[in-house]
CSV table of C-alpha atoms in Angstrom, one decimal:
chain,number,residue,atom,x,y,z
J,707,UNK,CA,94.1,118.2,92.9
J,708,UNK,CA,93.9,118.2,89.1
J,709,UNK,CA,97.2,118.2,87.3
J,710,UNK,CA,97.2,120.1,84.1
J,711,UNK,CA,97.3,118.9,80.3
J,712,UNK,CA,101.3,120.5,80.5
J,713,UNK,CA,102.6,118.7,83.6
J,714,UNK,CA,101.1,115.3,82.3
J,715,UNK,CA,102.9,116.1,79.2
J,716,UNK,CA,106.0,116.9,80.8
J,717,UNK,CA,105.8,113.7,82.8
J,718,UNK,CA,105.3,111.7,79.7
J,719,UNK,CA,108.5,113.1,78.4
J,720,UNK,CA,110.6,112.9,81.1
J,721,UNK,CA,109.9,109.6,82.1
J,722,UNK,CA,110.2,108.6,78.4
J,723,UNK,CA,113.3,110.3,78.4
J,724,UNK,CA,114.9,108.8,82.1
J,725,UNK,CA,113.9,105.2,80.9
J,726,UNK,CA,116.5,105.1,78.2
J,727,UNK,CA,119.0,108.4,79.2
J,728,UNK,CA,121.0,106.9,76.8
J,729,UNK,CA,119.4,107.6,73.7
J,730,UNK,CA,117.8,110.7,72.1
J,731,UNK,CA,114.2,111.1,70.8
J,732,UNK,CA,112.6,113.6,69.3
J,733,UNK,CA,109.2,115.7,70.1
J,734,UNK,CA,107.0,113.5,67.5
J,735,UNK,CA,108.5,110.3,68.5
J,736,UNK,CA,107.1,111.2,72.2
J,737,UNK,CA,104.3,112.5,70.9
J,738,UNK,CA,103.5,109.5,68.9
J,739,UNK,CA,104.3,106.8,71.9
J,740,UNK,CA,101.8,108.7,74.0
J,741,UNK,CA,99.2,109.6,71.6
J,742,UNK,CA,99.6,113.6,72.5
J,743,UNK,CA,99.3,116.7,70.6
J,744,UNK,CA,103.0,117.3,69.1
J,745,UNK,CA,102.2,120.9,68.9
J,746,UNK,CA,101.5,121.1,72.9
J,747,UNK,CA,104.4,118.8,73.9
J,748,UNK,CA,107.1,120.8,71.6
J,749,UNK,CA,105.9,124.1,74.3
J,750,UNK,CA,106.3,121.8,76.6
J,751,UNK,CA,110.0,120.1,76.1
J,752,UNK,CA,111.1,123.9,75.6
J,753,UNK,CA,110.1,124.6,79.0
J,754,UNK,CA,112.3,121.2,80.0
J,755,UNK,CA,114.9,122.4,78.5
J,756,UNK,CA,114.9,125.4,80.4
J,757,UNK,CA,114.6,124.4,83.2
J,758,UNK,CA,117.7,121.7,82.4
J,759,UNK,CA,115.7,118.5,83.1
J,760,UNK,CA,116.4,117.3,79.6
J,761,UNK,CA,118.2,118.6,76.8
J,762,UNK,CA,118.6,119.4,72.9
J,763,UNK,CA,121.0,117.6,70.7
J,764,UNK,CA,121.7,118.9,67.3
J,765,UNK,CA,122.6,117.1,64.2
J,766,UNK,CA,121.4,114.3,62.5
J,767,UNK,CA,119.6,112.0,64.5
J,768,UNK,CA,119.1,114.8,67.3
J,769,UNK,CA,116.4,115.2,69.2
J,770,UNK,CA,116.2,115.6,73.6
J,771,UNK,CA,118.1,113.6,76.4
J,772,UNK,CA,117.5,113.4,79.6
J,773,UNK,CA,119.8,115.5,81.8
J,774,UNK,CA,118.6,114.6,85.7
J,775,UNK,CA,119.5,111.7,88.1
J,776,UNK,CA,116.7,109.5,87.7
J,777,UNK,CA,117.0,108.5,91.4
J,778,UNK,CA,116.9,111.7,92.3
J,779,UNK,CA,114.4,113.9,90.3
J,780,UNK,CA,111.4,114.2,91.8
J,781,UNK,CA,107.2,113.9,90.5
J,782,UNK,CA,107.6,117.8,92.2
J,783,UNK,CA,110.6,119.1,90.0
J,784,UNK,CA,108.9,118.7,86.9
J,785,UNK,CA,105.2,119.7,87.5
J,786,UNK,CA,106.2,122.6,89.6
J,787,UNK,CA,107.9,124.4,86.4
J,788,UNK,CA,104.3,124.3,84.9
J,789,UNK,CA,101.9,124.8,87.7
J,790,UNK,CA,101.8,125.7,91.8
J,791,UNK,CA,99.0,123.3,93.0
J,792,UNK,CA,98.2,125.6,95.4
J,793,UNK,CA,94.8,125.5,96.6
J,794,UNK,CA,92.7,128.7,96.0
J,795,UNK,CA,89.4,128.9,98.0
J,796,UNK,CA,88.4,131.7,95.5
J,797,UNK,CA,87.4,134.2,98.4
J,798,UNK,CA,86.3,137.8,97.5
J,799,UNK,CA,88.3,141.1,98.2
J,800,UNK,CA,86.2,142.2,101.3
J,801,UNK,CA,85.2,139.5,103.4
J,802,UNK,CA,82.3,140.2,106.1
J,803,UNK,CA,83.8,139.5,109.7
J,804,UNK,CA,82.2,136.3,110.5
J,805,UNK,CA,83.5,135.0,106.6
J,806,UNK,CA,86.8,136.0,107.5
J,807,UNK,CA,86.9,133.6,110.7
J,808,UNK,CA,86.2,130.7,108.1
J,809,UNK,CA,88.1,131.7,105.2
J,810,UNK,CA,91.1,132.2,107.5
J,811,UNK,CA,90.4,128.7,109.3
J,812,UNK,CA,90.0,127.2,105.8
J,813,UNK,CA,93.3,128.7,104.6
J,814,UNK,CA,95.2,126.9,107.8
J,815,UNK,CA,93.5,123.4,106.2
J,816,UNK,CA,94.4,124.0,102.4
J,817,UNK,CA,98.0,125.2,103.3
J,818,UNK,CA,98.0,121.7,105.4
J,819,UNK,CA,96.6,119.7,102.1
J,820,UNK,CA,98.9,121.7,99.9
J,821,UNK,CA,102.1,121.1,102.3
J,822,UNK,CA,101.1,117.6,102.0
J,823,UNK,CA,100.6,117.2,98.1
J,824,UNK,CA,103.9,118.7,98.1
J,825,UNK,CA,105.4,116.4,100.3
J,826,UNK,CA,104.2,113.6,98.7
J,827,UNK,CA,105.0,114.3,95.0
J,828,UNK,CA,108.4,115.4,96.6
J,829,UNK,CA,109.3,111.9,97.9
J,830,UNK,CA,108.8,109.9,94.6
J,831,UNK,CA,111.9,110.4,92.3
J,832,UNK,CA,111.0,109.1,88.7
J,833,UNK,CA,112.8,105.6,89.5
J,834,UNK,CA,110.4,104.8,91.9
J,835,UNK,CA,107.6,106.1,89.5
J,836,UNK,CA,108.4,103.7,86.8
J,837,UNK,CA,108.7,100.6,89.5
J,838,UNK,CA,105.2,101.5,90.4
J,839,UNK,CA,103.7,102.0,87.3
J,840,UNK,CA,104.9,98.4,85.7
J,841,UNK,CA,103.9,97.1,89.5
J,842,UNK,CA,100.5,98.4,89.3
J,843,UNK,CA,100.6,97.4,85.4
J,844,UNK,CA,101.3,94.3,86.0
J,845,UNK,CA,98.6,93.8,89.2
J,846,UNK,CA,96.1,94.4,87.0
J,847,UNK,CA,96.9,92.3,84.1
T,887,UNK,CA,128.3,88.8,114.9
T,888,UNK,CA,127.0,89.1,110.8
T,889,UNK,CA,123.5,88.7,110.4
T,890,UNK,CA,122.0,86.0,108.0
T,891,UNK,CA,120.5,87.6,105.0
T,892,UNK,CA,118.2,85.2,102.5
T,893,UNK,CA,119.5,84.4,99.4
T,894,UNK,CA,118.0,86.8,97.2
T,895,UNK,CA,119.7,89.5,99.4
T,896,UNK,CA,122.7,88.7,99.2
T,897,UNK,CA,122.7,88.7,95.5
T,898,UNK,CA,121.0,91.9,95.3
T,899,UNK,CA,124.0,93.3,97.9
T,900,UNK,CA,126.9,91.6,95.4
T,901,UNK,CA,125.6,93.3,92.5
T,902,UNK,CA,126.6,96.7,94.4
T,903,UNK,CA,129.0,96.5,96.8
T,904,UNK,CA,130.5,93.0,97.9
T,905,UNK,CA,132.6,94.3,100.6
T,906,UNK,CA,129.7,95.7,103.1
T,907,UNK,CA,128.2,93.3,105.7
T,908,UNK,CA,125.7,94.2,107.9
T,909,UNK,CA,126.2,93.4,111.8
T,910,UNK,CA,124.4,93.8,114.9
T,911,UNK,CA,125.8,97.0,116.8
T,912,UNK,CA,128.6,97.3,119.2
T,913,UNK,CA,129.8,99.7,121.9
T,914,UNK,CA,133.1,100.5,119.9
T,915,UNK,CA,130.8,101.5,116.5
T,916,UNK,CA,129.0,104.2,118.9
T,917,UNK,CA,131.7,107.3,118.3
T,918,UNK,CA,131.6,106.5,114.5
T,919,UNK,CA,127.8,106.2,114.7
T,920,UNK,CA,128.0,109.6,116.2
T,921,UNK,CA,130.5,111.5,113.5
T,922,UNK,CA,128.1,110.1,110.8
T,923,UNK,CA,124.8,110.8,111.8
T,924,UNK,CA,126.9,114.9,113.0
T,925,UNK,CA,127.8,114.6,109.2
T,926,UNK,CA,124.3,113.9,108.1
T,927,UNK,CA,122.5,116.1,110.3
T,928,UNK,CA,124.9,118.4,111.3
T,929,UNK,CA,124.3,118.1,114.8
T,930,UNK,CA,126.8,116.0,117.1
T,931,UNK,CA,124.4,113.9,119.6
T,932,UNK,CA,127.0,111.6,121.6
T,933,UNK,CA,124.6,111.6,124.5
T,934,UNK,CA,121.9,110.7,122.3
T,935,UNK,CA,123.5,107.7,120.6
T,936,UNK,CA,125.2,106.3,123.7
T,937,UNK,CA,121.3,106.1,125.2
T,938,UNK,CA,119.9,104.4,121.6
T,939,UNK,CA,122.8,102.0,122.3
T,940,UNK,CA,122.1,101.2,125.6
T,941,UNK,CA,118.2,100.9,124.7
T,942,UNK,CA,118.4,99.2,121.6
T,943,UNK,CA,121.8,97.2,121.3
T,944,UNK,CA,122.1,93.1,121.0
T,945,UNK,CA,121.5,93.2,124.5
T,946,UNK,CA,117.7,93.8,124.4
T,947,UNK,CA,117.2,91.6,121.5
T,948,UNK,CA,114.3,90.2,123.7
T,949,UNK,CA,112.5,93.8,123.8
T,950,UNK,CA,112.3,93.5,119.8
T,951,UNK,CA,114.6,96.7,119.3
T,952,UNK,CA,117.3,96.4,117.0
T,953,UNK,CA,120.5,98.6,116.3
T,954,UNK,CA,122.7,97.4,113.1
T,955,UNK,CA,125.4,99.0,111.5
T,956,UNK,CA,127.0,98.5,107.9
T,957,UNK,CA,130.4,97.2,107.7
T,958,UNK,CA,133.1,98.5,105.1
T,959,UNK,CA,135.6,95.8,104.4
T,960,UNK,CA,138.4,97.7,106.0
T,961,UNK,CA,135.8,97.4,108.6
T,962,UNK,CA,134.5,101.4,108.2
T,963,UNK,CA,131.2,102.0,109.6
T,964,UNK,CA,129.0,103.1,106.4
T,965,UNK,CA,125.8,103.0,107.7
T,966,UNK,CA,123.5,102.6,110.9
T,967,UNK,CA,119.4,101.7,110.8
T,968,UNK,CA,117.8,101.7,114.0
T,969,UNK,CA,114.0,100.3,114.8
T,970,UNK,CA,111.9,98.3,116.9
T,971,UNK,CA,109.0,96.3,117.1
T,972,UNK,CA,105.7,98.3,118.8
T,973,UNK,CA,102.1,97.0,118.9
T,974,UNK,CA,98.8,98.1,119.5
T,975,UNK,CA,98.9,102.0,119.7
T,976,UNK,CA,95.7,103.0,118.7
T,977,UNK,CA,95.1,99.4,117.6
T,978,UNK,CA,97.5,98.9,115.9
T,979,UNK,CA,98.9,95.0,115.2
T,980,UNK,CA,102.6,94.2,115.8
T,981,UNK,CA,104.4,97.1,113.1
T,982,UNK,CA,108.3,97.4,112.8
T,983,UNK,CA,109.5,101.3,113.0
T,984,UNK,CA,112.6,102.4,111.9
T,985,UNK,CA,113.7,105.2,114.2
T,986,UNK,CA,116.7,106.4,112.1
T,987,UNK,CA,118.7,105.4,109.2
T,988,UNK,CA,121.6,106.8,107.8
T,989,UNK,CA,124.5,106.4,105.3
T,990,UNK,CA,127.8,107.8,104.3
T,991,UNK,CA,127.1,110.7,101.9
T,992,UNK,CA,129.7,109.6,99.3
T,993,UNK,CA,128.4,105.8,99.2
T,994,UNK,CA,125.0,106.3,98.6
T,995,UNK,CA,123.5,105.0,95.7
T,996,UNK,CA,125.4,101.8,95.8
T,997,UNK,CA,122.5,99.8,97.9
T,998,UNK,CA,124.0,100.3,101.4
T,999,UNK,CA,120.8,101.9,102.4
T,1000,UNK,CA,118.5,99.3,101.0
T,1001,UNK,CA,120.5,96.5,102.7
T,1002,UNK,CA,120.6,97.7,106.1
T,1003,UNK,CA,116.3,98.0,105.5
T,1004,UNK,CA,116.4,94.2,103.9
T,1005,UNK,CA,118.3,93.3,106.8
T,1006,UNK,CA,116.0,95.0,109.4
T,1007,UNK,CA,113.1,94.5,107.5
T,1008,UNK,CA,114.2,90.5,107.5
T,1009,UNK,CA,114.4,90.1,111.3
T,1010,UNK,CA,111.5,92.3,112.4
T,1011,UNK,CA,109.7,89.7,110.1
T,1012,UNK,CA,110.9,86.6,111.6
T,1013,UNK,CA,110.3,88.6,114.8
T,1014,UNK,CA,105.9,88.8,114.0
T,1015,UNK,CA,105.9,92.3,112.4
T,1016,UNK,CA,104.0,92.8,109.3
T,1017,UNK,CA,104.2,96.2,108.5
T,1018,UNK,CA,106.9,98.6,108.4
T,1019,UNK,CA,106.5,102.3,109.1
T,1020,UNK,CA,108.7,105.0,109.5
T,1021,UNK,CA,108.2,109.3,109.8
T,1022,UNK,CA,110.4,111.3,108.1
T,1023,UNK,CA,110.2,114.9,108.2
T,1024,UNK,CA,108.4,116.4,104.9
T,1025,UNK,CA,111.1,118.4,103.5
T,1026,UNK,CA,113.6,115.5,103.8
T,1027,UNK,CA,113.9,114.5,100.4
T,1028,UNK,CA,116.6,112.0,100.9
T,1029,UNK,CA,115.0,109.7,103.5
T,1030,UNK,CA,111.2,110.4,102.1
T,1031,UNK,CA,112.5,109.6,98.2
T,1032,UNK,CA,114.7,106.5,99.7
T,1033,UNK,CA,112.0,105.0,101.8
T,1034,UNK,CA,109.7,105.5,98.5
T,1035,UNK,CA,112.1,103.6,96.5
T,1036,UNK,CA,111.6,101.2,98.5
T,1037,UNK,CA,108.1,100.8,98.3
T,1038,UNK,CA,106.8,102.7,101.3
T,1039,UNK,CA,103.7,104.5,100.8
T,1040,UNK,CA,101.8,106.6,102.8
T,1041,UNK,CA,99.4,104.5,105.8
T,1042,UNK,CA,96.5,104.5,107.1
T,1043,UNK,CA,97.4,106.5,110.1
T,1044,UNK,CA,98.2,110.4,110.3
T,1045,UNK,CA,100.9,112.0,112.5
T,1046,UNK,CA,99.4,115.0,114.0
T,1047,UNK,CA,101.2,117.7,116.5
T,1048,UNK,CA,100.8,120.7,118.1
T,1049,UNK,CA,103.5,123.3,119.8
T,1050,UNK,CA,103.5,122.6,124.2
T,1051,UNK,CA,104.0,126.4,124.3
């Protein structure tokens, strides 16, 4: 599993975001803190928006919010408004009868790995995420 | 009977919710046991819970099972965590499991969860465990993202199934 450039980008922001819901900052200030393209993360907090995981404030001073439950939003909720992670074992149209007995076999294995990649980002809200990082962080200082 | 909890705890429980105490499980907490867990899951399992009591209670402290409920302080049950102690299946050492766990829906979020875990994690401990493993089904957010938060990962061993029909 590779995660694309947008979900990291929407991670960065989010988590950004959740670790001070109180304040507001705007699309270059995450862009700076993370060393990403502004241009790519500005797509990318519109799609947040959207979706309602963070939102706009207008004025002076404005800039994007979180809008979640930080114990609650989940690794899943935010990559799967950017991509599906579903395998794809990149099979042709017509499949010759004894390729079809593997392709389907191999289908019943990637649905398991998907169900469980699922799962997995699923279970970790971005509290927990945070508490790992700094743990891990900290490990290997 | 309350359960000792260590120091560090019992802070942790005070900055939430002073009122709750954990407590070894008693025939008379059964019924409410019941109406939660029918609230959680929406299935009523009287039957069920009567048998985990009878398996699991105070009495068969000396099987390493354990049955604890959380205590309101008008004395409300407001949570139940069920485990016990298992060794060597498929080699593996002494490792606590936690059979169930539940909470009242409206008082999550204030640490009832995580001190019914401490509390159960505390005594499987004392009792030679050094692991603690669960299985929760893999669309149940709730539990999976609770027992994450607590810093359950995935193990080195992988449930596998198949359908008897």
């Amino acid at each position: 599993m590779k995660l694309q450039k947008a979900s990291r980008y929407a991670l960065f922001a989010v988590l950004h975001l959740a670790s001070e819901p109180e304040k507001q900052f705007s699309t270059a200030e995450i862009a700076d803190s993370y060393g990403v393209s502004i241009h790519h993360l500005a797509k990318v907090m519109r799609t947040l928006v959207r979706c309602g995981l963070i939102e706009s404030v207008r004025g002076v001073g404005g800039g994007y919010r979180f809008s979640g439950n930080v114990r609650r939003t989940t690794l899943w909720d935010v990559i799967h408004e950017f991509e599906s992670l579903e395998s794809d074992i990149d099979t042709p149209e017509t499949l010759h009868d004894k390729a079809e007995i593997v392709v389907t076999g191999l289908d019943a294995v990637m649905n398991e790995i998907d169900g469980l990649n699922r799962a997995t980002l699923d279970s970790i809200t971005l509290k927990t995420l945070l508490r790992y990082g700094l743990e891990n962080l900290d490990r290997a200082r | 009977m309350s359960l000792p909890l260590a120091p560090q705890k019992a802070s942790a429980l005070t900055k939430h919710n002073p009122a709750i105490r954990v407590q070894a499980a008693e025939a008379a907490d059964i019924e409410a046991v019941v109406a939660l867990d029918a609230a959680i899951t929406g299935t009523e399992k009287a039957a069920n819970w009567n048998d985990v009591y009878a398996r699991f209670a105070d009495t068969n402290q000396r099987l390493q099972r354990y049955f604890l409920v959380a205590k309101s302080g008008r004395d409300e049950l407001v949570g139940f965590v069920v485990g016990e102690i298992r060794a060597w299946e498929f080699g593996s050492p002494p490792c606590g499991w936690i059979l169930a766990l539940g909470v009242t829906p409206d008082l999550r979020e204030q640490g009832i969860g995580t001190l019914l875990f401490e509390t159960l994690c505390a005594q499987m401990k004392n009792d030679g465990a050094t692991t603690i493993r669960t299985m929760v089904l893999g669309t149940d957010k709730t539990n999976l993202s609770f027992f994450r938060g607590e810093g359950l990962a995935a193990g080195p061993y992988i449930e596998l199934e198949r359908r008897l029909d």
